[in-house]
Coordinates of C-alpha atoms in Angstrom, one line a residue:
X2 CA 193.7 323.0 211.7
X3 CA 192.9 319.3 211.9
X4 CA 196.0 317.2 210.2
X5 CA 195.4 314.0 208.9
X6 CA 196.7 312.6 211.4
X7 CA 194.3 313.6 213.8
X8 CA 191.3 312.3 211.1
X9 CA 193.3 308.9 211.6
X10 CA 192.7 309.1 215.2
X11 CA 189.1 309.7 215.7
X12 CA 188.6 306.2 213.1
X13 CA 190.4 303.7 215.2
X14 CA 189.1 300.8 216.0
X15 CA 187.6 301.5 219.5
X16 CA 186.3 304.8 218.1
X17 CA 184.2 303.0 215.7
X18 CA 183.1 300.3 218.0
X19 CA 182.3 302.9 220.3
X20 CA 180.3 304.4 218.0
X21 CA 178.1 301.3 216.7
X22 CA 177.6 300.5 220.5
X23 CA 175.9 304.0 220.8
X24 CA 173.8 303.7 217.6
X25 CA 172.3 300.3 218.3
X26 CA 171.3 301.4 221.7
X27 CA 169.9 304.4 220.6
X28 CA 168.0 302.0 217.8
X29 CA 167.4 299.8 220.5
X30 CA 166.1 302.5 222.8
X31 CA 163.9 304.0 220.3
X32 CA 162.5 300.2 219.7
X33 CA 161.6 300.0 223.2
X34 CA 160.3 302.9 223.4
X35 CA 157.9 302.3 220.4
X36 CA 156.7 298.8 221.8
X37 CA 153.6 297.8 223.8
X38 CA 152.6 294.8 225.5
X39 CA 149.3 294.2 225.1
X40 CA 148.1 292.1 228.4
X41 CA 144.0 293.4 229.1
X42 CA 142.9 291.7 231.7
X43 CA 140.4 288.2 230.9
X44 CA 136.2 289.4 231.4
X45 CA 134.5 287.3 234.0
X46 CA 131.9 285.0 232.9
X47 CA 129.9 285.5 236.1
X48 CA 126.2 285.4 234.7
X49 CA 127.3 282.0 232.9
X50 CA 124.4 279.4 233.5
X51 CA 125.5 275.6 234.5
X52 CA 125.8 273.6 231.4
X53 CA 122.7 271.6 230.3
X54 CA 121.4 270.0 227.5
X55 CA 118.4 270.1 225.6
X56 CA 115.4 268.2 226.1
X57 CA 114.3 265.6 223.7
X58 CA 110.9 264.1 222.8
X59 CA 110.8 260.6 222.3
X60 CA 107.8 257.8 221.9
X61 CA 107.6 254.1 223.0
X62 CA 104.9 252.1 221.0
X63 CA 103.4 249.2 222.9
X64 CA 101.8 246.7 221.0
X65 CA 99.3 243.9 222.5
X66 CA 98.8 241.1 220.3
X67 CA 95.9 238.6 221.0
X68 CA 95.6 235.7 219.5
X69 CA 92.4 234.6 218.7
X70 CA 93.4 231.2 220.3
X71 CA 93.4 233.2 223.4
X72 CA 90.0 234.6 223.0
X73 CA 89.1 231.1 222.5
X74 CA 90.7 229.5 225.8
X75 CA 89.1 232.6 227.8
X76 CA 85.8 232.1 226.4
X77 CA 86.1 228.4 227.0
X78 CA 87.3 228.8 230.7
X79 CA 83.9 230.9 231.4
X80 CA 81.2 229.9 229.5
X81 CA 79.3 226.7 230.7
X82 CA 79.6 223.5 228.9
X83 CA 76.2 222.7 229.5
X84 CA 72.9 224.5 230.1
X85 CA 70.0 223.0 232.3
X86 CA 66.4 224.2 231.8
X87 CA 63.2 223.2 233.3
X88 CA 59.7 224.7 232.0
X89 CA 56.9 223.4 234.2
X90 CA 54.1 223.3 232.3
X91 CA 51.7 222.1 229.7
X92 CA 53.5 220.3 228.1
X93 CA 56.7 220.8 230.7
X94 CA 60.4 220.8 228.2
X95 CA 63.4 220.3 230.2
X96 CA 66.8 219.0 229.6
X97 CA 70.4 219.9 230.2
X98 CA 71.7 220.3 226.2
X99 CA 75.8 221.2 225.8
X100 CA 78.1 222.8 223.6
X101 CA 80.7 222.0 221.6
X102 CA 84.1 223.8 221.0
X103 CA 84.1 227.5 220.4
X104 CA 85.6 228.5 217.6
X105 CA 86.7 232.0 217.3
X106 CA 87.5 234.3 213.7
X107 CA 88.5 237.6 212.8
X108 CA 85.9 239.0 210.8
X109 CA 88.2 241.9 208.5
X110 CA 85.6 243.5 206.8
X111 CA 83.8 243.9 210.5
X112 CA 86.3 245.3 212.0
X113 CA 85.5 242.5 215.2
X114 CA 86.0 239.0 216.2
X115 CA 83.0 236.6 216.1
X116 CA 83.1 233.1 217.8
X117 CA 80.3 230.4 218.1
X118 CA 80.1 227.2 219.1
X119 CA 77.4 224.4 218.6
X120 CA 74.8 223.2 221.3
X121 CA 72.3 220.2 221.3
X122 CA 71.6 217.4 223.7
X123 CA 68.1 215.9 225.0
X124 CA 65.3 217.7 225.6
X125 CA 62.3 215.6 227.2
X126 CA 59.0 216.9 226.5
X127 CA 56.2 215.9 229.0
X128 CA 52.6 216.6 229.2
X129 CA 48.5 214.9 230.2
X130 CA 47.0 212.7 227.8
X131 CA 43.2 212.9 227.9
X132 CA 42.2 211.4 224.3
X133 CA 38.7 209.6 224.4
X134 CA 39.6 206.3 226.9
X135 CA 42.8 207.2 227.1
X136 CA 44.2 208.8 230.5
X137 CA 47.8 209.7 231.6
X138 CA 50.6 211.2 230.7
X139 CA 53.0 211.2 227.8
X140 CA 57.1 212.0 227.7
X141 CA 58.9 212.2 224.3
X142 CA 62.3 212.9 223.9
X143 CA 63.9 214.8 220.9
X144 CA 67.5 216.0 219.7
X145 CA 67.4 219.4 219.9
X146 CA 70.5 221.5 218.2
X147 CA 71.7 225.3 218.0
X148 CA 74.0 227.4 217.8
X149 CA 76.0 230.2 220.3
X150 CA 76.9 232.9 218.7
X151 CA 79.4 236.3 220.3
X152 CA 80.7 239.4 218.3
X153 CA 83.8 241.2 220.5
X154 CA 85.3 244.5 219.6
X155 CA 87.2 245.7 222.1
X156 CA 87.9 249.2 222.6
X157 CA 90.3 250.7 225.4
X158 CA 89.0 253.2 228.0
X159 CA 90.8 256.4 229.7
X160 CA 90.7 254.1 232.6
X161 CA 92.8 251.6 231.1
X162 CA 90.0 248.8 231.4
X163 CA 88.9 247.4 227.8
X164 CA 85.2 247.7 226.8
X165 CA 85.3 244.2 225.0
X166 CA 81.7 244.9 223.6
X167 CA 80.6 241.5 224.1
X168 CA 77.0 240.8 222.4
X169 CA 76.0 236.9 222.8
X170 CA 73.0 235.4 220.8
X171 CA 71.9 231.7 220.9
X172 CA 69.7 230.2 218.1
X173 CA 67.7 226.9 218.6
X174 CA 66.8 225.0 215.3
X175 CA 63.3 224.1 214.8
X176 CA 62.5 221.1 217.8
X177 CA 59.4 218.9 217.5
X178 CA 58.4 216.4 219.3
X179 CA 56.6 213.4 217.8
X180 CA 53.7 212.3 220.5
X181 CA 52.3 209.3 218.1
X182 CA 48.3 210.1 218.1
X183 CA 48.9 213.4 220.1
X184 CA 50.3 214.6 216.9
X185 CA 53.7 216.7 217.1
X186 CA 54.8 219.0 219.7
X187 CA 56.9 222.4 218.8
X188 CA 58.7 223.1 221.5
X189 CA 61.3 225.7 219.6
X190 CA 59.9 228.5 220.9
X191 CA 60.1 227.3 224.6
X192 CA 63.7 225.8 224.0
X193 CA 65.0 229.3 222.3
X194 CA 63.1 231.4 225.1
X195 CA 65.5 229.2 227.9
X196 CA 68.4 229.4 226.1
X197 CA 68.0 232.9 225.8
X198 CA 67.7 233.8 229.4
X199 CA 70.2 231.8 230.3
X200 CA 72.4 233.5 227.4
X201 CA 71.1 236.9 229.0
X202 CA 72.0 236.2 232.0
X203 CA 75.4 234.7 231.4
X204 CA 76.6 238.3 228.9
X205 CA 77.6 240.1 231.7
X206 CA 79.6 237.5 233.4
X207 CA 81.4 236.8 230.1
X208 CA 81.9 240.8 229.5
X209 CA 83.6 241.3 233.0
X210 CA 86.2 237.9 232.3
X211 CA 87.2 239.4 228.5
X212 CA 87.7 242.4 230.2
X213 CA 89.6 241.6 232.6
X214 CA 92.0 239.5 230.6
X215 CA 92.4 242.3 228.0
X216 CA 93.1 244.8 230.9
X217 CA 96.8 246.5 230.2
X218 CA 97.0 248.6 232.6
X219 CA 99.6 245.9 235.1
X220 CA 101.6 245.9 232.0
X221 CA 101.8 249.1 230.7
X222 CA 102.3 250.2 234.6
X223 CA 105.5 247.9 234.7
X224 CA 107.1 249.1 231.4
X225 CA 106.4 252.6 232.4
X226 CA 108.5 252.3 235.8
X227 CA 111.3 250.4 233.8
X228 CA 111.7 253.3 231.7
X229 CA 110.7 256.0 234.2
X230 CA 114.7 257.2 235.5
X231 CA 118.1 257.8 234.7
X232 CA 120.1 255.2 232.5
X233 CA 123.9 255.5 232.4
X234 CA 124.9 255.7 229.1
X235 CA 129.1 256.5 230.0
X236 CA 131.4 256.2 232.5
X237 CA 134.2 259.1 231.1
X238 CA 132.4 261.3 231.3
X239 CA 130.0 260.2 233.7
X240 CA 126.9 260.7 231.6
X241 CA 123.2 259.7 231.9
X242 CA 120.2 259.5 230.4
X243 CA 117.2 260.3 232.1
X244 CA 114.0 259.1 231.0
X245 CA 110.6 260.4 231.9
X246 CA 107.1 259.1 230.5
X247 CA 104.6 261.6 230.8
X248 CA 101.4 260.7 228.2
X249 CA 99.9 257.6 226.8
X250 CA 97.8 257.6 224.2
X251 CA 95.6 254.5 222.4
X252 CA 96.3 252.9 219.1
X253 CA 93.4 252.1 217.2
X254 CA 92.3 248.4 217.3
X255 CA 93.3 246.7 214.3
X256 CA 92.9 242.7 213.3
X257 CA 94.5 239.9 211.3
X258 CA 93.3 236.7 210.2
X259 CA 94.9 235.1 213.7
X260 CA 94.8 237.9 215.7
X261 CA 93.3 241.0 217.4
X262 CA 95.9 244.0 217.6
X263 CA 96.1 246.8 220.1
X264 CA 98.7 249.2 222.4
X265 CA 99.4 252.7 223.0
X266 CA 102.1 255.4 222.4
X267 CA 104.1 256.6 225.0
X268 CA 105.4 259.8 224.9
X269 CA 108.3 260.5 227.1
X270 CA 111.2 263.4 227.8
X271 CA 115.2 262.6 227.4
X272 CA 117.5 264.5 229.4
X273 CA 121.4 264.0 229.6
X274 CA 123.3 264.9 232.5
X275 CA 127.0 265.3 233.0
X276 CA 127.7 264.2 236.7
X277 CA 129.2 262.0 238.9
X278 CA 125.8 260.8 241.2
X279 CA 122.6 259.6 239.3
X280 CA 120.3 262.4 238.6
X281 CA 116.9 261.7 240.6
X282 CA 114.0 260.5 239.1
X283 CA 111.0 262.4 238.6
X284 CA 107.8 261.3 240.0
X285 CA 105.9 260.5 236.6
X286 CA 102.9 258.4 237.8
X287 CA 100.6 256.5 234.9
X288 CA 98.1 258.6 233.4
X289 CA 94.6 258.2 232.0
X290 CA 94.9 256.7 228.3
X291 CA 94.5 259.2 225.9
X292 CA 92.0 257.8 223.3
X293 CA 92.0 260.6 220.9
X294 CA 95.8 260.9 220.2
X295 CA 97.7 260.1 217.0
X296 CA 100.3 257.3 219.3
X297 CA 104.0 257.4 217.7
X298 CA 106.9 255.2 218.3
X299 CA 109.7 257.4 217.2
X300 CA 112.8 258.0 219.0
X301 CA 114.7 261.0 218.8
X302 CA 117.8 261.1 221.8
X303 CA 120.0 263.7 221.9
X304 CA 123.2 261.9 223.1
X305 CA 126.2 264.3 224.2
X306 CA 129.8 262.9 222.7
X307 CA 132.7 264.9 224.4
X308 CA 134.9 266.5 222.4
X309 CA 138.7 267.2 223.5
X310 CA 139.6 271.4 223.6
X311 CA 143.1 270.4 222.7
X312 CA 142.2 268.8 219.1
X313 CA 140.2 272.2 218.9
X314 CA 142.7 274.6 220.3
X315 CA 145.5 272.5 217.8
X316 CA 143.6 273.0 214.9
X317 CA 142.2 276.5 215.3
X318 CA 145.3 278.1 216.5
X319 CA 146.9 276.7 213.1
X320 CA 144.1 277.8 210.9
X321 CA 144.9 281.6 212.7
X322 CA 148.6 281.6 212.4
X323 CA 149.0 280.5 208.8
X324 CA 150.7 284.1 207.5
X325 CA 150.4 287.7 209.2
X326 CA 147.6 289.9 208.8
X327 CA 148.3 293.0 206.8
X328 CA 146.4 295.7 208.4
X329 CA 147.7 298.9 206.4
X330 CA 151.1 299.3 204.7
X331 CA 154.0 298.3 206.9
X332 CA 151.4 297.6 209.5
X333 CA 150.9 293.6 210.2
X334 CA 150.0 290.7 212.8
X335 CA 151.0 287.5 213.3
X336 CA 149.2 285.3 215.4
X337 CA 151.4 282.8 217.5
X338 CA 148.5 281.0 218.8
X339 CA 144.8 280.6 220.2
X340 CA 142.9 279.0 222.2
X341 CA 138.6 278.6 222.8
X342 CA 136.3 278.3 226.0
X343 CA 132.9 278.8 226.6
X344 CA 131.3 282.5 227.7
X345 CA 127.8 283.4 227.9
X346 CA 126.1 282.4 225.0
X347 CA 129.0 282.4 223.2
X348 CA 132.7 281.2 223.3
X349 CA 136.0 283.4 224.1
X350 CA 138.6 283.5 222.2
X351 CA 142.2 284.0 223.9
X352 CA 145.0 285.2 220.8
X353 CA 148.6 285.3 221.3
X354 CA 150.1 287.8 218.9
X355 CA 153.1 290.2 218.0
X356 CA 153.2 292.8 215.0
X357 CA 154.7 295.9 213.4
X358 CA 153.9 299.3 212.7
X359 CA 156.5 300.9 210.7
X360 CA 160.4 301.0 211.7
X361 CA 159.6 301.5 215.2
X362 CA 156.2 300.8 216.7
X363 CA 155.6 297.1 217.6
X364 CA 153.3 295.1 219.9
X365 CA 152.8 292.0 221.4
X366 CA 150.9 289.9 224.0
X367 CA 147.2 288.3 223.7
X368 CA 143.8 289.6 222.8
X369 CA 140.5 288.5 224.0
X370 CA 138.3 288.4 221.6
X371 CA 134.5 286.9 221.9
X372 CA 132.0 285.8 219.7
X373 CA 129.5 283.5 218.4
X374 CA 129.8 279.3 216.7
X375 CA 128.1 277.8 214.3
X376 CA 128.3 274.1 213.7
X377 CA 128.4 273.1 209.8
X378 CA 126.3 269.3 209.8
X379 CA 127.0 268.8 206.1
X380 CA 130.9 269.6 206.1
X381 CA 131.7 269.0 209.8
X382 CA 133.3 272.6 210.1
X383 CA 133.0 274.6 213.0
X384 CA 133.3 278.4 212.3
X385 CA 133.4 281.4 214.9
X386 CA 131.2 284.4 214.0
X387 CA 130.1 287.7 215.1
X388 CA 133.7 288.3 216.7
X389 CA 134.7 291.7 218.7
X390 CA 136.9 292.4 221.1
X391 CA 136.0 292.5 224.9
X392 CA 136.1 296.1 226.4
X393 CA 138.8 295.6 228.8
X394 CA 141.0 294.8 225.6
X395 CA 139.7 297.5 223.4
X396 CA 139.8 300.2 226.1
X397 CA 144.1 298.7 226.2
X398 CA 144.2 298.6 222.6
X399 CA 142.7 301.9 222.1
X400 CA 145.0 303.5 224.7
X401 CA 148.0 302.2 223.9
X402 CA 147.9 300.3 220.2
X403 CA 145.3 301.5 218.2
X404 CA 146.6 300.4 215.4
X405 CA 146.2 296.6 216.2
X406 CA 142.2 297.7 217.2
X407 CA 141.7 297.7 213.3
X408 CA 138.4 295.5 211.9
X409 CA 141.0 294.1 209.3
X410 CA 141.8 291.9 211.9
X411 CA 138.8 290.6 213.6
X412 CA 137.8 289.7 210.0
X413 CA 140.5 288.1 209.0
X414 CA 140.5 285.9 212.2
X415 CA 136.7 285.0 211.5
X416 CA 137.3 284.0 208.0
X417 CA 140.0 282.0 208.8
X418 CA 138.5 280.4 212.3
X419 CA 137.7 276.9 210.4
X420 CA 138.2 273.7 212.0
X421 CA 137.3 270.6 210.4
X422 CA 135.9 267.9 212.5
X423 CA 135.1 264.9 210.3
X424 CA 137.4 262.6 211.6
X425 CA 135.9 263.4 215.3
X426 CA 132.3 263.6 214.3
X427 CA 132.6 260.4 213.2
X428 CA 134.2 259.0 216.4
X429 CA 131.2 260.7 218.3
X430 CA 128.7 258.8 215.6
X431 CA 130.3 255.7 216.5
X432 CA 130.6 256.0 220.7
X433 CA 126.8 257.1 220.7
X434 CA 126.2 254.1 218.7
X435 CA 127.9 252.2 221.3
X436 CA 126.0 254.2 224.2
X437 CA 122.7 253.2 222.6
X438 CA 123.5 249.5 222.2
X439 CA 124.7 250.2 226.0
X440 CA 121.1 251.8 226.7
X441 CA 119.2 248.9 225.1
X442 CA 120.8 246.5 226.9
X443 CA 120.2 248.0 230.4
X444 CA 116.6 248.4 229.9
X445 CA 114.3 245.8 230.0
X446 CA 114.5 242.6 227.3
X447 CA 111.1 243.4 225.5
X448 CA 112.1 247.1 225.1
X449 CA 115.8 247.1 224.3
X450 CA 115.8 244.5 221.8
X451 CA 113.1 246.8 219.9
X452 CA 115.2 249.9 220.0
X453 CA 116.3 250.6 216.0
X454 CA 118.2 253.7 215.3
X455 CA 118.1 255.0 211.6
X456 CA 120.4 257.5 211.8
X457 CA 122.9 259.1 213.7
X458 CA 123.5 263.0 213.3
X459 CA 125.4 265.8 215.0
X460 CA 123.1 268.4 215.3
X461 CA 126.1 271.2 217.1
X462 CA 128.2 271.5 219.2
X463 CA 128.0 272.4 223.2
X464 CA 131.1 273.9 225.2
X465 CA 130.8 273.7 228.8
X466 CA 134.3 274.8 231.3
X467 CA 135.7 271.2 230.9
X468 CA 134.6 269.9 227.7
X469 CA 133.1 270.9 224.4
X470 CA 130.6 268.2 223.0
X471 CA 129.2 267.3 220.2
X472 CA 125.3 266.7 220.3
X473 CA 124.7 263.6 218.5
X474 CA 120.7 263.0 217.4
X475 CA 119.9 259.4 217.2
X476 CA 116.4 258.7 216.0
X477 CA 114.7 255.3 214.9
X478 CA 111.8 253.8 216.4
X479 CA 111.6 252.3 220.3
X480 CA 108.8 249.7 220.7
X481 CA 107.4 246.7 223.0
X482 CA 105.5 244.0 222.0
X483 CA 103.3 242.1 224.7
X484 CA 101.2 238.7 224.1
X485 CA 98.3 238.1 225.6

């Protein structure tokens, strides 16, 4: 029989430390027993394509302005300033009459440009005189007068030459000659017939000068190989733009009171590379003017901003880890952190974590989760969508924690998986702003001081192994203006 004394004895101090030592062990024991580390192994992104960026359509409008000042110094370089005739005959009219300055209009309502200038001079009229005693022969001179009138409208070919659609006409006013008592002697008809031929002959001589002179094709060729190639737009990252002209198309010929106006569109690709070396230009020779197109001159560049993967790992790893997940009763899991990278179409999504089942089951160790972005304009807010874990972690999960493999989890991960941008959207509007005023200045003077961009949007965003980025849309108009 057991005295009280004994009793005393088996509750001594060493006893009961003794005892404590072996219950938390065996608590401990049974802890460790009930825990899992969690550690599936990452997927391979083998079939991952290298990172590109989509191609953009942009048009260059080229105007031509021609003064008609111009018209008028080319007309005056080739047409004659005088014109000789001699009709041998009875009576014989000959005479070497000039012209006066051309003077060239727009006509609005005709849609062309007329010019004239006025002609006169001497014209000596000889012929017999056989009058009753009288034998011999007689020479009058007269003033004659007239006009030269030209219509052009010029209209560009495929070919790049310009049809100026010259028509001349010359119109002699009425010229008689006064012969004293051989009575008066019309000579219009004779004067108009010379001037005429010699008009005739001179429309095709005149044609091939205007057309000449209005031919583009030298300058549109040498605005199209500026353009034609890569531009550097950044040096960190190294990024270019790469521009290639592939269609030209006519703008219908318009006038003004002090000027004839014409051009083409230019329709050309944008493509941005992230590299070190200059991307190669592509052969992009000048094609056949398209003069059935409706010619733009809107710009539209994508323009790629990088975007740093710790401002987005900082913010969505907070947005996760705000408070543990309840998945059942007594069962929850709190994120510790998170980070993002790009996989197939998609992004992966690497999540530090430790939870609780119960008293005794517990788990920690990452998750790999993958999934879909999409790119909020309107409240700069990426979200992630569509996620699910990748097999390798649900086949661990499954095996040894199937209580964490709950779609509890994944869903509150995905409505949580907001990171505001605005402040770095608005950085990435600003540095392609500076990119484009970069990008204006390299090309040539007449283009890049007609470059004007409206607006400045981020369409989404791009994540390639190194960086994310965010695709900024710049459009506005891109034009040249060329004086003839």
């Amino acid at each position: 029989m057991q005295t009280d004394n004994d009793k005393r004895k088996k509750f001594t101090p060493r006893n009961i430390a003794l005892t404590t030592f072996i219950v938390v062990v065996g608590v401990g024991l049974i802890i460790w027993w009930g825990h899992v580390d969690v550690v599936p192994p990452p997927p391979k992104d083998e079939n991952r394509a290298p990172s590109s960026f989509p191609l953009s359509q942009s048009h260059l409008s080229l105007v031509v302005t021609v003064p008609r000042a111009s018209l008028a110094a080319q007309l005056d370089k080739v047409v004659p300033h005088d014109f000789a005739f001699d009709v041998k005959g009875n009576p014989r009219v000959f005479g070497k009459p000039g012209r006066g300055q051309i003077t060239v209009a727009c006509d609005l309502p005709g849609k062309r440009v007329t010019a004239s200038t006025p002609v006169g001079g001497r014209i000596q009229v000889e012929g017999p005189v056989d009058v009753l005693f009288i034998h011999g022969r007689y020479s009058v001179g007269i003033d004659a007068s007239g006009t030269i009138n030209a219509t052009i409208s010029p209209l560009p070919t495929k070919l790049w030459t310009i049809d100026p659609r010259l028509a001349l006409s010359a119109r002699v006013n009425r010229a008689v000659a006064h012969a004293g008592l051989l009575g008066d002697k019309d000579v219009t008809g004779l004067a108009q017939g010379q001037l005429d031929k010699i008009i005739g002959g001179l429309t095709n001589t005149v044609a091939a000068h205007l057309a000449n002179y209005l031919n583009l094709r030298s300058e549109v060729d040498r605005v199209w190989k500026s353009i034609n190639g890569p531009h550097k737009l950044a040096d960190d990252p190294p990024t270019w733009l790469r521009i290639t002209p592939r269609k030209a198309e006519a703008v219908p010929v318009r006038y003004t009171t002090e000027s004839v106006v014409t051009g083409m569109g230019l329709d050309a690709e944008g493509q941005v590379f992230i590299q070190r070396d200059k991307p190669e230009t592509l052969n992009a020779p000048l094609p056949d003017l398209d003069t059935k197109g409706t010619p733009s001159n809107r710009v539209d560049l994508v323009i790629p901003i990088a975007v740093s993967y710790e401002v987005l790992n900082t913010q969505l790893a907070a947005a996760l880890s705000t408070n543990p997940v309840e998945l059942t009763r007594n069962t929850w899991v709190q994120i510790t952190n998170a980070t993002l990278q790009p996989y197939g179409d998609g992004v992966l999504l690497k999540v530090a974590f430790h939870g609780k089942k119960g008293l005794f089951k517990s788990a920690s160790g990452w998750l790999y989760i993958v999934g879909l972005t999409h790119f909020d304009p309107g409240q700069s807010e990426l979200r992630l969508d569509q996620l699910k874990y990748t097999t390798a972690t649900d086949d661990v999960l499954l095996k040894s924690a199937e209580w964490i493999a709950h779609s509890k989890l994944l869903n509150a991960m995905q409505e949580r998986a907001v990171v505001n941008l605005t402040a770095d959207i608005e950085s990435a509007r600003a540095q392609a702003n500076q990119e484009l005023e970069k990008l204006a200045h390299n090309l040539p003077k007449e283009i890049g001081a007609e470059v004007k961009i409206d607006t400045l949007t981020v369409r989404r965003l791009q994540f390639t192994q190194e960086r994310a980025y965010a695709l900024v849309s710049a459009t506005g108009t891109m034009s040249v203006r060329l004086e003839k």
